[in-house]
Amino acid sequence: MTAIRRVLARPARLWLVPVVLLVWELVTRAMQHPFFPPPSVIVVHMRDLWFTGSPSRLWLNDTALANFPQSLGRLLAGWVLAGVGGVTIGVAIGRSPLLYRFLDPIIQFGRALPAPALLPMFLALFSTGTRMQIATITFGIVWPVLFNAADGARGVEPLHLDTARVFGLTRGQRLLRVILPSAAPKIFAGLRLSLSLALILMVIAEFFSTEGIGFQLRAAQRAFDLPGVWGAIVLLGILGYLLNQGFLLLEKRALTWHDAKM
């Protein structure tokens, strides 16, 4: 019965979605403003743009298959690079006060730089293309991971480390068995925040591309295709929701031991 209740509770949590859509539909039809098309118009436009394919391809047409995988690939590549780099540097400065004092001015300077403002530099270094977009995403989202990893590594219980030394664990074993597990909740919090930022930076970086969801959004803006603009915005919102839900599922499974301990 508990499992059945959980299955039924999930759709119940989304009761506000149809209410918002209904209000949106009624208000926009009453306004009849060209810049705010009704959801029904947006959905039809989205279907015509991207979802006229066969069921074997999940209804994705050639336009969708030429843009969606590329955008997701860049987003995930930048996120993984930022995760690896942020965790590595964050744990290092979290466990070494000397390294923290040495790198802190540089890190604070880099953190203050907005990634969109550096797009001309990335364009000069990598030209337009995948490398420029991945570099933009990675630079813009590495900071939440880095600071959360440093905070988590700095907050490891000293008694746990002393116990590991008493049992003869090497430095690498202490890192893998004590420091990283203790810092994992903070690291996952940083990764989750960086994932939402990666979606934003993916769109901005793809404004200078010839493919991707961001490129299609920019093309719709230039063509004054307002339903197309809203369709891309809605698609990005759905994509962000799905990515967040997938990450929450991964986080829940990875931190099962931590929740049980609490």
XYZ file of C-alpha atoms in Angstrom:
262
model
C 0.000 0.000 0.000
C 2.874 2.356 0.758
C 4.317 1.877 -2.742
C 0.890 2.525 -4.320
C 0.504 5.722 -2.304
C 3.899 6.944 -3.479
C 3.002 6.289 -7.109
C -0.302 8.137 -6.745
C 1.285 10.995 -4.803
C 3.677 11.961 -7.594
C 1.011 13.054 -10.126
C -0.913 14.728 -7.304
C 2.035 17.048 -6.678
C 1.644 18.442 -10.201
C -1.950 19.611 -9.695
C -0.852 23.236 -10.054
C 0.425 22.706 -13.622
C -2.987 22.337 -15.343
C -4.333 25.215 -13.239
C -1.513 27.497 -14.406
C -1.971 26.387 -18.009
C -5.700 27.045 -17.858
C -5.222 30.523 -16.382
C -2.480 31.240 -18.915
C -4.759 30.156 -21.772
C -7.700 32.252 -20.600
C -5.670 35.374 -19.845
C -3.699 35.359 -23.112
C -6.844 34.753 -25.185
C -8.550 37.636 -23.400
C -5.541 39.924 -23.911
C -4.937 38.922 -27.539
C -1.444 40.359 -27.255
C 0.864 39.336 -30.123
C 3.829 38.904 -27.784
C 1.980 36.482 -25.482
C 0.428 33.624 -27.484
C -1.817 31.094 -25.686
C -0.286 27.770 -24.587
C -2.428 25.912 -27.138
C -0.800 27.880 -29.950
C 2.662 27.316 -28.488
C 2.136 23.550 -28.173
C 0.937 23.256 -31.776
C 3.940 25.272 -32.949
C 6.313 23.104 -30.918
C 4.814 19.987 -32.482
C 5.217 21.377 -35.997
C 8.820 22.394 -35.299
C 10.181 19.342 -33.493
C 7.698 16.529 -32.853
C 6.432 15.351 -36.227
C 8.677 12.291 -36.368
C 7.834 8.618 -36.034
C 7.198 6.932 -32.669
C 10.383 4.899 -33.141
C 12.310 8.176 -32.861
C 10.212 9.397 -29.904
C 8.311 11.635 -32.354
C 11.432 13.757 -32.873
C 11.793 15.029 -36.442
C 15.025 15.777 -38.306
C 15.207 19.333 -36.940
C 14.982 18.113 -33.355
C 17.538 15.357 -33.888
C 19.909 17.859 -35.484
C 19.742 20.207 -32.487
C 18.671 18.547 -29.231
C 21.478 15.944 -28.885
C 24.139 18.555 -29.621
C 22.807 20.893 -26.946
C 22.546 18.136 -24.346
C 26.003 16.871 -25.225
C 27.597 20.285 -24.697
C 25.667 20.849 -21.489
C 26.679 17.503 -19.998
C 30.284 17.792 -21.202
C 30.693 21.196 -19.562
C 28.955 19.973 -16.411
C 31.177 16.898 -16.105
C 34.342 18.936 -16.667
C 33.242 21.512 -14.117
C 32.350 18.735 -11.673
C 35.702 16.989 -11.966
C 37.715 20.205 -11.838
C 35.614 21.801 -9.118
C 35.704 18.771 -6.839
C 39.446 18.252 -7.346
C 40.431 21.853 -6.630
C 37.770 22.308 -3.965
C 38.824 19.289 -1.924
C 42.473 20.291 -2.276
C 41.981 23.821 -0.950
C 39.522 22.575 1.641
C 42.126 20.280 3.169
C 45.159 22.567 2.734
C 45.022 25.977 4.461
C 48.289 26.963 2.750
C 46.941 26.147 -0.720
C 43.714 27.977 0.144
C 45.588 31.161 1.083
C 47.644 30.929 -2.098
C 44.752 30.324 -4.509
C 41.948 32.249 -2.827
C 42.634 35.640 -4.521
C 42.742 33.995 -7.953
C 39.582 31.983 -7.288
C 37.697 34.997 -5.963
C 38.721 36.994 -9.031
C 37.590 34.265 -11.404
C 34.356 33.789 -9.496
C 33.478 37.469 -9.924
C 33.838 37.349 -13.709
C 30.494 36.755 -15.483
C 30.862 34.017 -18.069
C 28.721 35.810 -20.731
C 31.086 38.788 -20.570
C 33.970 36.480 -21.451
C 32.330 35.164 -24.604
C 34.476 37.413 -26.865
C 37.600 35.949 -25.254
C 36.368 32.380 -25.702
C 35.434 33.197 -29.306
C 38.945 34.519 -29.920
C 40.531 31.442 -28.339
C 38.323 28.684 -29.766
C 36.324 30.385 -32.550
C 32.680 29.392 -32.877
C 31.893 25.780 -32.225
C 31.647 23.116 -29.590
C 34.916 23.914 -27.799
C 33.918 27.533 -27.235
C 30.510 26.539 -25.890
C 31.884 23.872 -23.558
C 34.545 26.296 -22.279
C 31.873 28.921 -21.553
C 29.678 26.443 -19.706
C 32.568 24.952 -17.730
C 33.970 28.306 -16.619
C 30.583 29.652 -15.619
C 29.433 26.696 -13.512
C 32.639 25.431 -11.869
C 32.416 27.844 -8.933
C 29.416 26.392 -7.039
C 31.018 22.955 -7.235
C 34.409 24.236 -6.150
C 33.197 26.201 -3.140
C 30.800 23.523 -1.955
C 33.481 20.844 -2.284
C 35.936 23.006 -0.343
C 33.371 23.662 2.378
C 32.524 19.978 2.610
C 36.181 18.893 2.759
C 36.939 21.526 5.361
C 34.102 20.292 7.577
C 35.221 16.660 7.841
C 35.099 15.456 11.440
C 38.712 15.386 12.769
C 37.919 12.317 14.869
C 37.138 10.355 11.715
C 40.494 11.270 10.206
C 42.335 10.419 13.434
C 40.606 7.036 13.516
C 41.602 6.400 9.895
C 45.234 7.194 10.716
C 45.149 4.856 13.708
C 43.954 2.046 11.450
C 46.830 2.738 9.066
C 44.900 4.109 6.094
C 47.060 5.855 3.524
C 46.409 9.410 2.379
C 44.630 8.157 -0.738
C 42.483 5.767 1.288
C 41.547 8.546 3.708
C 40.541 10.689 0.743
C 38.336 8.004 -0.797
C 36.880 6.514 2.371
C 36.604 9.478 4.746
C 36.953 12.902 3.114
C 34.914 12.427 -0.073
C 32.031 10.559 1.630
C 31.864 13.239 4.334
C 31.906 16.035 1.759
C 29.471 14.265 -0.608
C 26.282 16.118 0.498
C 27.956 19.487 -0.104
C 29.422 18.310 -3.403
C 26.026 17.134 -4.647
C 24.485 20.464 -3.656
C 27.074 22.271 -5.767
C 26.559 19.900 -8.696
C 22.805 20.436 -8.607
C 23.167 24.210 -8.625
C 25.722 24.068 -11.430
C 23.386 21.929 -13.550
C 20.739 24.651 -13.655
C 23.397 27.254 -14.485
C 24.738 25.012 -17.248
C 21.364 25.126 -19.007
C 21.389 28.934 -18.990
C 24.956 29.188 -20.267
C 24.285 26.554 -22.923
C 21.595 28.800 -24.398
C 23.806 31.903 -24.263
C 26.767 30.131 -25.847
C 24.601 28.711 -28.629
C 23.544 32.193 -29.686
C 26.897 32.178 -31.537
C 26.379 28.713 -33.000
C 24.686 27.291 -36.073
C 22.826 24.521 -34.242
C 21.288 23.764 -30.873
C 18.298 24.914 -28.857
C 19.873 28.304 -28.163
C 20.489 28.821 -31.870
C 16.864 27.992 -32.632
C 15.703 30.422 -29.960
C 17.888 33.158 -31.458
C 16.679 32.347 -34.986
C 13.046 32.570 -33.859
C 13.744 35.955 -32.257
C 15.326 37.307 -35.427
C 12.409 36.038 -37.522
C 9.859 37.541 -35.072
C 8.441 34.046 -34.671
C 6.906 34.627 -31.247
C 5.294 31.180 -30.863
C 8.685 29.717 -31.784
C 10.384 31.842 -29.123
C 7.903 30.723 -26.494
C 8.176 27.149 -27.711
C 11.949 27.190 -27.163
C 11.467 28.739 -23.724
C 8.924 26.088 -22.730
C 11.208 23.360 -24.078
C 14.097 24.682 -21.984
C 11.875 24.754 -18.908
C 10.824 21.132 -19.454
C 14.427 20.117 -20.072
C 15.553 21.858 -16.885
C 12.838 20.107 -14.885
C 13.759 16.681 -16.270
C 17.471 17.227 -15.622
C 16.765 18.321 -12.063
C 14.511 15.334 -11.385
C 17.069 12.953 -12.835
C 19.802 14.445 -10.693
C 17.650 14.261 -7.566
C 17.107 10.568 -8.228
C 20.849 10.056 -8.651
C 21.580 12.071 -5.512
C 19.040 10.121 -3.470
C 20.592 6.816 -4.460
C 24.163 8.017 -3.990
C 23.474 9.470 -0.528
C 21.283 6.681 0.807
C 23.911 5.883 3.430
C 23.975 9.509 4.580
C 20.177 9.728 4.929
C 20.147 6.461 6.878
C 22.825 7.782 9.223
C 20.838 10.958 9.847
